[in-house]
CSV table of N, CA, C and O in Angstrom, one decimal:
chain,number,residue,atom,x,y,z
M,2,UNK,N,-18.1,31.1,2.7
M,2,UNK,CA,-17.8,30.6,1.3
M,2,UNK,C,-16.9,31.9,1.0
M,2,UNK,O,-17.2,32.7,1.5
M,3,UNK,N,-15.5,30.8,0.4
M,3,UNK,CA,-14.7,32.1,0.4
M,3,UNK,C,-14.6,31.9,-1.0
M,3,UNK,O,-15.0,31.5,-1.8
M,4,UNK,N,-14.2,33.1,-1.7
M,4,UNK,CA,-14.4,33.4,-2.9
M,4,UNK,C,-12.5,33.3,-3.8
M,4,UNK,O,-12.2,32.7,-2.8
M,5,UNK,N,-12.6,33.5,-4.9
M,5,UNK,CA,-11.4,33.7,-5.3
M,5,UNK,C,-10.2,34.6,-4.8
M,5,UNK,O,-8.9,34.2,-5.0
M,6,UNK,N,-10.7,35.4,-4.3
M,6,UNK,CA,-9.4,36.5,-3.4
M,6,UNK,C,-9.5,36.2,-1.9
M,6,UNK,O,-8.9,36.9,-1.5
M,7,UNK,N,-9.9,35.2,-1.8
M,7,UNK,CA,-9.9,34.8,-0.3
M,7,UNK,C,-10.5,35.3,0.6
M,7,UNK,O,-10.4,35.3,2.3
M,8,UNK,N,-11.5,35.9,0.1
M,8,UNK,CA,-12.5,36.8,1.3
M,8,UNK,C,-13.9,36.0,1.6
M,8,UNK,O,-14.3,35.1,0.7
M,9,UNK,N,-14.5,35.7,2.5
M,9,UNK,CA,-15.5,35.1,3.5
M,9,UNK,C,-16.6,35.5,3.1
M,9,UNK,O,-16.3,36.8,3.2
M,10,UNK,N,-17.8,35.4,3.0
M,10,UNK,CA,-19.1,35.5,2.8
M,10,UNK,C,-20.0,34.3,3.5
M,10,UNK,O,-19.5,33.1,3.3
M,11,UNK,N,-21.2,34.9,4.1
M,11,UNK,CA,-22.1,34.0,4.8
M,11,UNK,C,-22.8,33.0,3.2
M,11,UNK,O,-22.7,33.9,2.5
M,12,UNK,N,-23.1,32.1,3.3
M,12,UNK,CA,-23.4,30.8,2.5
M,12,UNK,C,-25.0,31.1,2.6
M,12,UNK,O,-25.3,31.2,3.4
M,13,UNK,N,-25.7,30.4,1.9
M,13,UNK,CA,-27.0,30.6,1.7
M,13,UNK,C,-27.9,29.8,2.7
M,13,UNK,O,-27.1,28.7,2.9
M,14,UNK,N,-28.8,30.2,3.0
M,14,UNK,CA,-29.6,29.4,4.1
M,14,UNK,C,-29.6,27.8,3.6
M,14,UNK,O,-29.9,26.6,4.8
M,15,UNK,N,-29.6,27.5,2.6
M,15,UNK,CA,-30.1,25.9,2.1
M,15,UNK,C,-29.0,25.1,2.4
M,15,UNK,O,-29.1,23.9,3.2
M,16,UNK,N,-28.1,25.7,3.0
M,16,UNK,CA,-26.7,24.4,3.6
M,16,UNK,C,-27.0,24.3,4.9
M,16,UNK,O,-26.3,23.3,5.2
M,17,UNK,N,-28.4,25.0,5.4
M,17,UNK,CA,-28.5,24.8,7.2
M,17,UNK,C,-30.0,24.2,7.2
M,17,UNK,O,-29.9,23.8,8.5
M,18,UNK,N,-30.3,23.9,6.2
M,18,UNK,CA,-31.6,23.3,6.5
M,18,UNK,C,-32.0,21.9,6.1
M,18,UNK,O,-30.9,21.5,5.4
M,19,UNK,N,-32.6,20.9,6.8
M,19,UNK,CA,-32.7,19.7,6.6
M,19,UNK,C,-33.0,18.9,5.3
M,19,UNK,O,-34.0,19.5,4.7
M,20,UNK,N,-32.2,18.4,5.2
M,20,UNK,CA,-32.6,17.6,2.9
M,20,UNK,C,-31.4,16.4,3.2
M,20,UNK,O,-30.7,16.3,3.7
M,21,UNK,N,-32.5,15.1,2.9
M,21,UNK,CA,-31.7,14.3,2.6
M,21,UNK,C,-31.0,13.9,1.8
M,21,UNK,O,-30.6,12.6,1.2
M,22,UNK,N,-31.6,15.1,0.9
M,22,UNK,CA,-30.2,14.9,-0.2
M,22,UNK,C,-31.1,13.6,-1.5
M,22,UNK,O,-32.1,12.8,-1.3
M,23,UNK,N,-30.4,13.5,-2.7
M,23,UNK,CA,-31.1,12.5,-4.0
M,23,UNK,C,-30.5,11.2,-3.2
M,23,UNK,O,-29.6,11.0,-3.2
M,24,UNK,N,-31.5,10.5,-3.0
M,24,UNK,CA,-31.2,8.9,-2.6
M,24,UNK,C,-30.5,9.1,-1.6
M,24,UNK,O,-29.6,7.7,-1.2
M,25,UNK,N,-30.8,9.7,-0.7
M,25,UNK,CA,-29.7,9.8,1.1
M,25,UNK,C,-28.8,9.9,0.9
M,25,UNK,O,-28.0,10.5,1.8
M,26,UNK,N,-28.1,10.8,-0.2
M,26,UNK,CA,-26.4,11.1,-0.2
M,26,UNK,C,-26.7,13.1,-0.4
M,26,UNK,O,-27.4,13.8,-0.9
M,27,UNK,N,-25.8,13.5,0.4
M,27,UNK,CA,-25.6,14.5,0.5
M,27,UNK,C,-24.8,15.3,-0.4
M,27,UNK,O,-24.0,14.8,-1.1
M,28,UNK,N,-25.5,16.6,-0.7
M,28,UNK,CA,-24.1,17.0,-2.1
M,28,UNK,C,-22.6,17.6,-1.2
M,28,UNK,O,-21.8,17.6,-2.4
M,29,UNK,N,-23.2,18.0,-0.2
M,29,UNK,CA,-21.4,18.1,0.3
M,29,UNK,C,-20.9,16.5,1.3
M,29,UNK,O,-21.7,16.1,1.7
M,30,UNK,N,-19.7,16.3,0.2
M,30,UNK,CA,-19.1,15.0,1.0
M,30,UNK,C,-18.2,15.1,2.1
M,30,UNK,O,-17.5,16.0,2.3
M,31,UNK,N,-18.0,13.8,2.6
M,31,UNK,CA,-16.9,13.8,3.1
M,31,UNK,C,-16.1,13.1,3.0
M,31,UNK,O,-16.4,11.7,3.2
M,32,UNK,N,-14.4,13.7,2.7
M,32,UNK,CA,-13.6,12.4,1.9
M,32,UNK,C,-14.1,11.5,1.0
M,32,UNK,O,-13.8,10.4,1.0
M,33,UNK,N,-15.3,12.4,-0.2
M,33,UNK,CA,-16.1,12.0,-1.3
M,33,UNK,C,-17.3,10.4,-0.7
M,33,UNK,O,-17.7,9.9,-1.5
M,34,UNK,N,-17.7,10.7,0.7
M,34,UNK,CA,-18.4,10.1,1.0
M,34,UNK,C,-19.9,11.2,1.1
M,34,UNK,O,-19.6,11.8,2.3
M,35,UNK,N,-21.3,10.7,0.6
M,35,UNK,CA,-22.1,11.5,0.7
M,35,UNK,C,-23.2,10.6,2.0
M,35,UNK,O,-24.1,11.5,2.6
M,36,UNK,N,-22.9,9.7,2.1
M,36,UNK,CA,-23.6,8.8,3.1
M,36,UNK,C,-23.1,7.8,3.7
M,36,UNK,O,-22.1,7.2,3.1
M,37,UNK,N,-23.1,7.2,4.7
M,37,UNK,CA,-22.3,5.7,5.3
M,37,UNK,C,-21.0,6.0,5.2
M,37,UNK,O,-20.0,4.9,4.7
M,38,UNK,N,-20.6,7.2,5.9
M,38,UNK,CA,-19.8,7.5,6.2
M,38,UNK,C,-19.1,6.6,7.0
M,38,UNK,O,-19.3,6.5,8.5
M,39,UNK,N,-17.4,6.0,6.6
M,39,UNK,CA,-16.9,4.9,7.9
M,39,UNK,C,-16.1,5.9,8.7
M,39,UNK,O,-15.9,7.2,8.6
M,40,UNK,N,-16.4,5.2,9.7
M,40,UNK,CA,-16.1,5.8,11.2
M,40,UNK,C,-14.5,6.3,11.3
M,40,UNK,O,-14.4,7.5,11.6
M,41,UNK,N,-13.8,5.5,10.7
M,41,UNK,CA,-12.1,6.0,10.3
M,41,UNK,C,-12.2,7.5,9.8
M,41,UNK,O,-11.0,8.1,10.1
M,42,UNK,N,-12.8,7.6,8.7
M,42,UNK,CA,-12.6,8.6,8.1
M,42,UNK,C,-13.0,9.9,9.4
M,42,UNK,O,-12.3,11.3,9.1
M,43,UNK,N,-13.6,9.7,10.0
M,43,UNK,CA,-14.2,10.8,10.9
M,43,UNK,C,-12.7,11.3,12.1
M,43,UNK,O,-12.2,12.4,12.5
M,44,UNK,N,-11.9,10.1,12.2
M,44,UNK,CA,-10.6,10.2,12.8
M,44,UNK,C,-9.4,10.9,11.9
M,44,UNK,O,-9.0,11.6,12.4
M,45,UNK,N,-9.6,10.4,10.8
M,45,UNK,CA,-8.6,11.1,9.8
M,45,UNK,C,-8.7,12.4,9.7
M,45,UNK,O,-7.7,13.7,9.7
M,46,UNK,N,-10.1,13.0,9.4
M,46,UNK,CA,-10.1,14.6,9.6
M,46,UNK,C,-10.1,15.0,11.0
M,46,UNK,O,-9.6,16.4,10.7
M,47,UNK,N,-10.1,14.3,12.0
M,47,UNK,CA,-9.9,14.7,13.4
M,47,UNK,C,-8.4,15.5,13.4
M,47,UNK,O,-8.0,16.3,13.9
M,48,UNK,N,-7.6,14.1,12.6
M,48,UNK,CA,-6.1,14.7,12.6
M,48,UNK,C,-5.7,15.9,11.6
M,48,UNK,O,-4.6,16.5,12.4
M,49,UNK,N,-6.5,16.3,10.9
M,49,UNK,CA,-6.3,17.2,9.8
M,49,UNK,C,-6.6,18.7,10.5
M,49,UNK,O,-6.1,19.9,10.4
M,50,UNK,N,-7.0,18.6,11.5
M,50,UNK,CA,-8.0,19.4,12.2
M,50,UNK,C,-6.9,19.3,13.8
M,50,UNK,O,-7.4,20.4,14.8
M,51,UNK,N,-6.1,18.7,14.0
M,51,UNK,CA,-5.6,18.8,15.7
M,51,UNK,C,-6.3,18.1,16.4
M,51,UNK,O,-6.2,18.4,17.6
M,52,UNK,N,-7.2,17.3,16.1
M,52,UNK,CA,-7.7,16.8,17.1
M,52,UNK,C,-7.6,15.2,17.4
M,52,UNK,O,-7.2,14.7,16.5
M,53,UNK,N,-7.6,15.0,18.8
M,53,UNK,CA,-7.1,13.2,18.9
M,53,UNK,C,-8.3,12.5,18.9
M,53,UNK,O,-9.7,13.0,19.1
M,54,UNK,N,-8.2,11.2,19.1
M,54,UNK,CA,-9.7,10.4,18.9
M,54,UNK,C,-10.3,10.9,20.0
M,54,UNK,O,-11.9,11.0,19.9
M,55,UNK,N,-9.9,11.1,21.2
M,55,UNK,CA,-10.8,11.6,22.4
M,55,UNK,C,-11.6,12.8,22.0
M,55,UNK,O,-12.9,12.7,22.4
M,56,UNK,N,-10.9,13.5,21.4
M,56,UNK,CA,-11.8,14.6,21.6
M,56,UNK,C,-13.3,14.6,19.8
M,56,UNK,O,-14.2,14.8,20.1
M,57,UNK,N,-12.3,13.7,19.3
M,57,UNK,CA,-13.8,13.5,18.1
M,57,UNK,C,-14.7,12.8,18.7
M,57,UNK,O,-16.0,12.9,18.3
M,58,UNK,N,-14.5,11.7,19.4
M,58,UNK,CA,-15.4,10.9,20.1
M,58,UNK,C,-16.4,12.4,20.9
M,58,UNK,O,-17.6,11.9,21.1
M,59,UNK,N,-15.9,13.1,21.8
M,59,UNK,CA,-16.7,14.1,22.5
M,59,UNK,C,-17.2,15.5,21.5
M,59,UNK,O,-18.4,15.4,22.0
M,60,UNK,N,-16.9,15.2,20.8
M,60,UNK,CA,-17.8,15.9,19.3
M,60,UNK,C,-19.3,15.4,19.3
M,60,UNK,O,-20.1,15.7,19.3
M,61,UNK,N,-18.9,14.1,19.0
M,61,UNK,CA,-20.2,12.9,18.3
M,61,UNK,C,-20.9,12.7,19.9
M,61,UNK,O,-22.0,13.1,19.7
M,62,UNK,N,-20.6,12.9,20.9
M,62,UNK,CA,-21.1,12.8,22.1
M,62,UNK,C,-22.0,13.9,22.4
M,62,UNK,O,-22.9,13.9,22.7
M,63,UNK,N,-21.2,15.2,22.2
M,63,UNK,CA,-21.9,16.5,22.3
M,63,UNK,C,-22.8,16.5,21.5
M,63,UNK,O,-24.7,17.4,21.5
M,64,UNK,N,-22.6,16.2,19.9
M,64,UNK,CA,-23.8,16.6,18.8
M,64,UNK,C,-24.9,16.0,19.1
M,64,UNK,O,-26.3,16.2,18.8
M,65,UNK,N,-24.6,14.6,19.7
M,65,UNK,CA,-25.9,13.1,19.8
M,65,UNK,C,-26.4,13.8,20.9
M,65,UNK,O,-27.9,13.8,21.2
M,66,UNK,N,-26.2,14.4,22.0
M,66,UNK,CA,-26.8,14.6,23.3
M,66,UNK,C,-27.8,16.1,22.8
M,66,UNK,O,-28.8,16.1,23.1
M,67,UNK,N,-27.1,17.1,22.0
M,67,UNK,CA,-27.9,18.0,21.5
M,67,UNK,C,-29.1,17.8,20.6
M,67,UNK,O,-30.2,18.3,20.7
M,68,UNK,N,-28.5,16.6,19.5
M,68,UNK,CA,-29.8,16.3,18.8
M,68,UNK,C,-31.1,15.4,19.9
M,68,UNK,O,-32.1,15.4,19.2
M,69,UNK,N,-30.8,14.9,20.8
M,69,UNK,CA,-31.4,14.4,21.4
M,69,UNK,C,-32.6,14.9,22.0
M,69,UNK,O,-33.5,14.6,22.6
M,70,UNK,N,-32.5,16.2,22.3
M,70,UNK,CA,-33.5,17.3,22.2
M,70,UNK,C,-34.3,18.0,21.2
M,70,UNK,O,-34.9,18.9,21.6
M,71,UNK,N,-34.3,17.1,20.1
M,71,UNK,CA,-35.0,17.9,18.3
M,71,UNK,C,-36.1,17.9,19.4
M,71,UNK,O,-36.7,18.6,18.4
M,72,UNK,N,-37.2,16.7,19.6
M,72,UNK,CA,-38.6,17.0,19.9
M,72,UNK,C,-39.3,18.1,20.6
M,72,UNK,O,-40.1,18.7,19.8
M,73,UNK,N,-38.4,18.2,21.2
M,73,UNK,CA,-38.8,19.4,22.5
M,73,UNK,C,-38.7,20.4,21.7
M,73,UNK,O,-39.4,21.5,21.7
M,74,UNK,N,-37.6,20.8,21.4
M,74,UNK,CA,-36.7,22.0,20.5
M,74,UNK,C,-38.0,21.9,19.2
M,74,UNK,O,-38.4,23.5,18.6
M,75,UNK,N,-38.3,21.3,18.2
M,75,UNK,CA,-39.0,21.4,17.2
M,75,UNK,C,-40.6,21.8,17.7
M,75,UNK,O,-41.1,22.7,16.9
M,76,UNK,N,-40.9,21.3,18.5
M,76,UNK,CA,-42.4,21.7,19.3
M,76,UNK,C,-42.2,23.1,19.5
M,76,UNK,O,-43.4,23.7,19.1
M,77,UNK,N,-41.3,23.4,20.6
M,77,UNK,CA,-41.1,24.5,20.9
M,77,UNK,C,-41.2,25.8,19.7
M,77,UNK,O,-41.8,26.6,19.9
M,78,UNK,N,-40.9,25.5,18.7
M,78,UNK,CA,-40.4,26.4,17.5
M,78,UNK,C,-41.5,26.4,16.6
M,78,UNK,O,-41.4,27.1,15.4
M,79,UNK,N,-42.2,25.5,16.9
M,79,UNK,CA,-43.7,25.2,15.8
M,79,UNK,C,-43.5,24.1,14.9
M,79,UNK,O,-44.2,24.5,13.5
M,80,UNK,N,-42.2,23.6,14.4
M,80,UNK,CA,-42.1,22.4,13.4
M,80,UNK,C,-43.5,21.5,13.1
M,80,UNK,O,-43.5,20.9,14.3
M,81,UNK,N,-43.9,21.4,12.3
M,81,UNK,CA,-45.4,20.9,12.5
M,81,UNK,C,-44.8,19.3,12.4
M,81,UNK,O,-43.5,18.8,12.1
M,82,UNK,N,-45.7,18.5,13.2
M,82,UNK,CA,-45.5,17.2,13.4
M,82,UNK,C,-45.1,15.8,12.8
M,82,UNK,O,-43.9,15.3,12.8
M,83,UNK,N,-45.4,16.0,11.3
M,83,UNK,CA,-44.8,15.0,10.3
M,83,UNK,C,-43.4,15.4,9.6
M,83,UNK,O,-42.7,14.9,10.1
M,84,UNK,N,-43.1,16.6,9.8
M,84,UNK,CA,-41.7,17.2,9.4
M,84,UNK,C,-41.0,16.7,10.8
M,84,UNK,O,-39.7,16.3,10.8
M,85,UNK,N,-41.1,16.9,11.8
M,85,UNK,CA,-40.2,16.4,13.3
M,85,UNK,C,-40.2,15.3,13.2
M,85,UNK,O,-38.7,14.4,13.6
M,86,UNK,N,-41.2,14.4,13.0
M,86,UNK,CA,-41.0,13.0,12.9
M,86,UNK,C,-39.9,12.5,11.8
M,86,UNK,O,-39.2,11.7,12.3
M,87,UNK,N,-40.4,12.9,10.6
M,87,UNK,CA,-39.1,12.8,9.7
M,87,UNK,C,-37.5,12.9,9.7
M,87,UNK,O,-37.0,11.8,9.8
M,88,UNK,N,-37.7,13.9,10.4
M,88,UNK,CA,-36.1,14.2,11.0
M,88,UNK,C,-36.3,13.5,12.1
M,88,UNK,O,-34.4,13.3,12.4
M,89,UNK,N,-36.5,13.5,13.0
M,89,UNK,CA,-35.9,12.7,13.9
M,89,UNK,C,-36.1,11.1,14.1
M,89,UNK,O,-34.7,10.4,13.9
M,90,UNK,N,-36.4,10.4,13.0
M,90,UNK,CA,-36.1,9.2,12.3
M,90,UNK,C,-34.6,8.8,12.0
M,90,UNK,O,-34.2,8.4,12.1
M,91,UNK,N,-34.9,10.1,10.9
M,91,UNK,CA,-33.2,10.1,10.2
M,91,UNK,C,-32.2,10.6,11.8
M,91,UNK,O,-31.6,9.5,11.4
M,92,UNK,N,-32.3,11.2,12.3
M,92,UNK,CA,-31.5,11.1,13.6
M,92,UNK,C,-31.3,9.9,14.1
M,92,UNK,O,-30.0,9.6,14.7
M,93,UNK,N,-32.3,9.3,14.2
M,93,UNK,CA,-32.1,8.3,15.1
M,93,UNK,C,-31.2,6.7,14.0
M,93,UNK,O,-30.7,6.2,14.8
M,94,UNK,N,-31.3,7.0,12.7
M,94,UNK,CA,-30.7,6.2,12.0
M,94,UNK,C,-29.2,6.4,12.2
M,94,UNK,O,-27.7,5.4,12.4
M,95,UNK,N,-28.8,7.6,12.0
M,95,UNK,CA,-27.7,8.3,12.4
M,95,UNK,C,-26.9,8.2,13.7
M,95,UNK,O,-26.1,7.5,13.8
M,96,UNK,N,-27.9,8.0,15.0
M,96,UNK,CA,-27.3,7.7,16.2
M,96,UNK,C,-27.2,5.8,16.1
M,96,UNK,O,-26.0,5.6,16.8
M,97,UNK,N,-27.8,5.3,15.4
M,97,UNK,CA,-27.6,3.7,15.3
M,97,UNK,C,-26.3,3.5,14.4
M,97,UNK,O,-25.4,2.6,15.2
M,98,UNK,N,-26.0,4.3,13.6
M,98,UNK,CA,-24.9,4.4,12.8
M,98,UNK,C,-23.2,4.6,13.5
M,98,UNK,O,-22.6,4.2,13.3
M,99,UNK,N,-23.4,6.0,14.3
M,99,UNK,CA,-22.5,6.3,14.9
M,99,UNK,C,-22.4,6.4,15.8
M,99,UNK,O,-21.2,6.6,16.4
M,100,UNK,N,-23.2,5.6,16.9
M,100,UNK,CA,-22.8,5.6,18.4
M,100,UNK,C,-21.5,4.7,18.6
M,100,UNK,O,-20.9,5.2,19.6
M,101,UNK,N,-20.9,4.0,18.0
M,101,UNK,CA,-19.9,3.1,18.5
M,101,UNK,C,-18.5,4.2,18.1
M,101,UNK,O,-17.7,3.7,19.0
M,102,UNK,N,-18.7,5.2,17.5
M,102,UNK,CA,-17.6,6.4,17.5
M,102,UNK,C,-17.5,6.6,19.4
M,102,UNK,O,-16.5,7.0,19.5
M,103,UNK,N,-18.8,7.0,19.6
M,103,UNK,CA,-18.6,7.6,21.1
M,103,UNK,C,-18.4,6.4,22.1
M,103,UNK,O,-17.8,6.8,23.1
M,104,UNK,N,-18.4,5.1,21.5
M,104,UNK,CA,-18.3,3.8,22.5
M,104,UNK,C,-16.8,3.5,22.7
M,104,UNK,O,-16.9,2.0,23.0
M,105,UNK,N,-15.9,3.7,21.8
M,105,UNK,CA,-14.9,2.9,20.9
M,105,UNK,C,-13.8,3.5,21.6
M,105,UNK,O,-13.8,4.5,22.3
């Protein structure tokens, strides 16, 4: 988090924990979207970060690959089965929603 003086500090840990948010909306939005982010928004953000379409697709591919290891990692670090299953179901929804980014 950057303060008014332009100095950075670590954000609270709740920024990195799993939370589906109120009614599935995240508190941090992407171009005004808290969920169901249109695919073109990712490409628009890519341009702002000097990434081309292929690089955006590679980021999605690498992220999905990492998340596909979720069940194994959750078991390894001792996350209970109910929580692990809830998170996996959320990931499965995201995979379905954004798989076209990788395949377009």
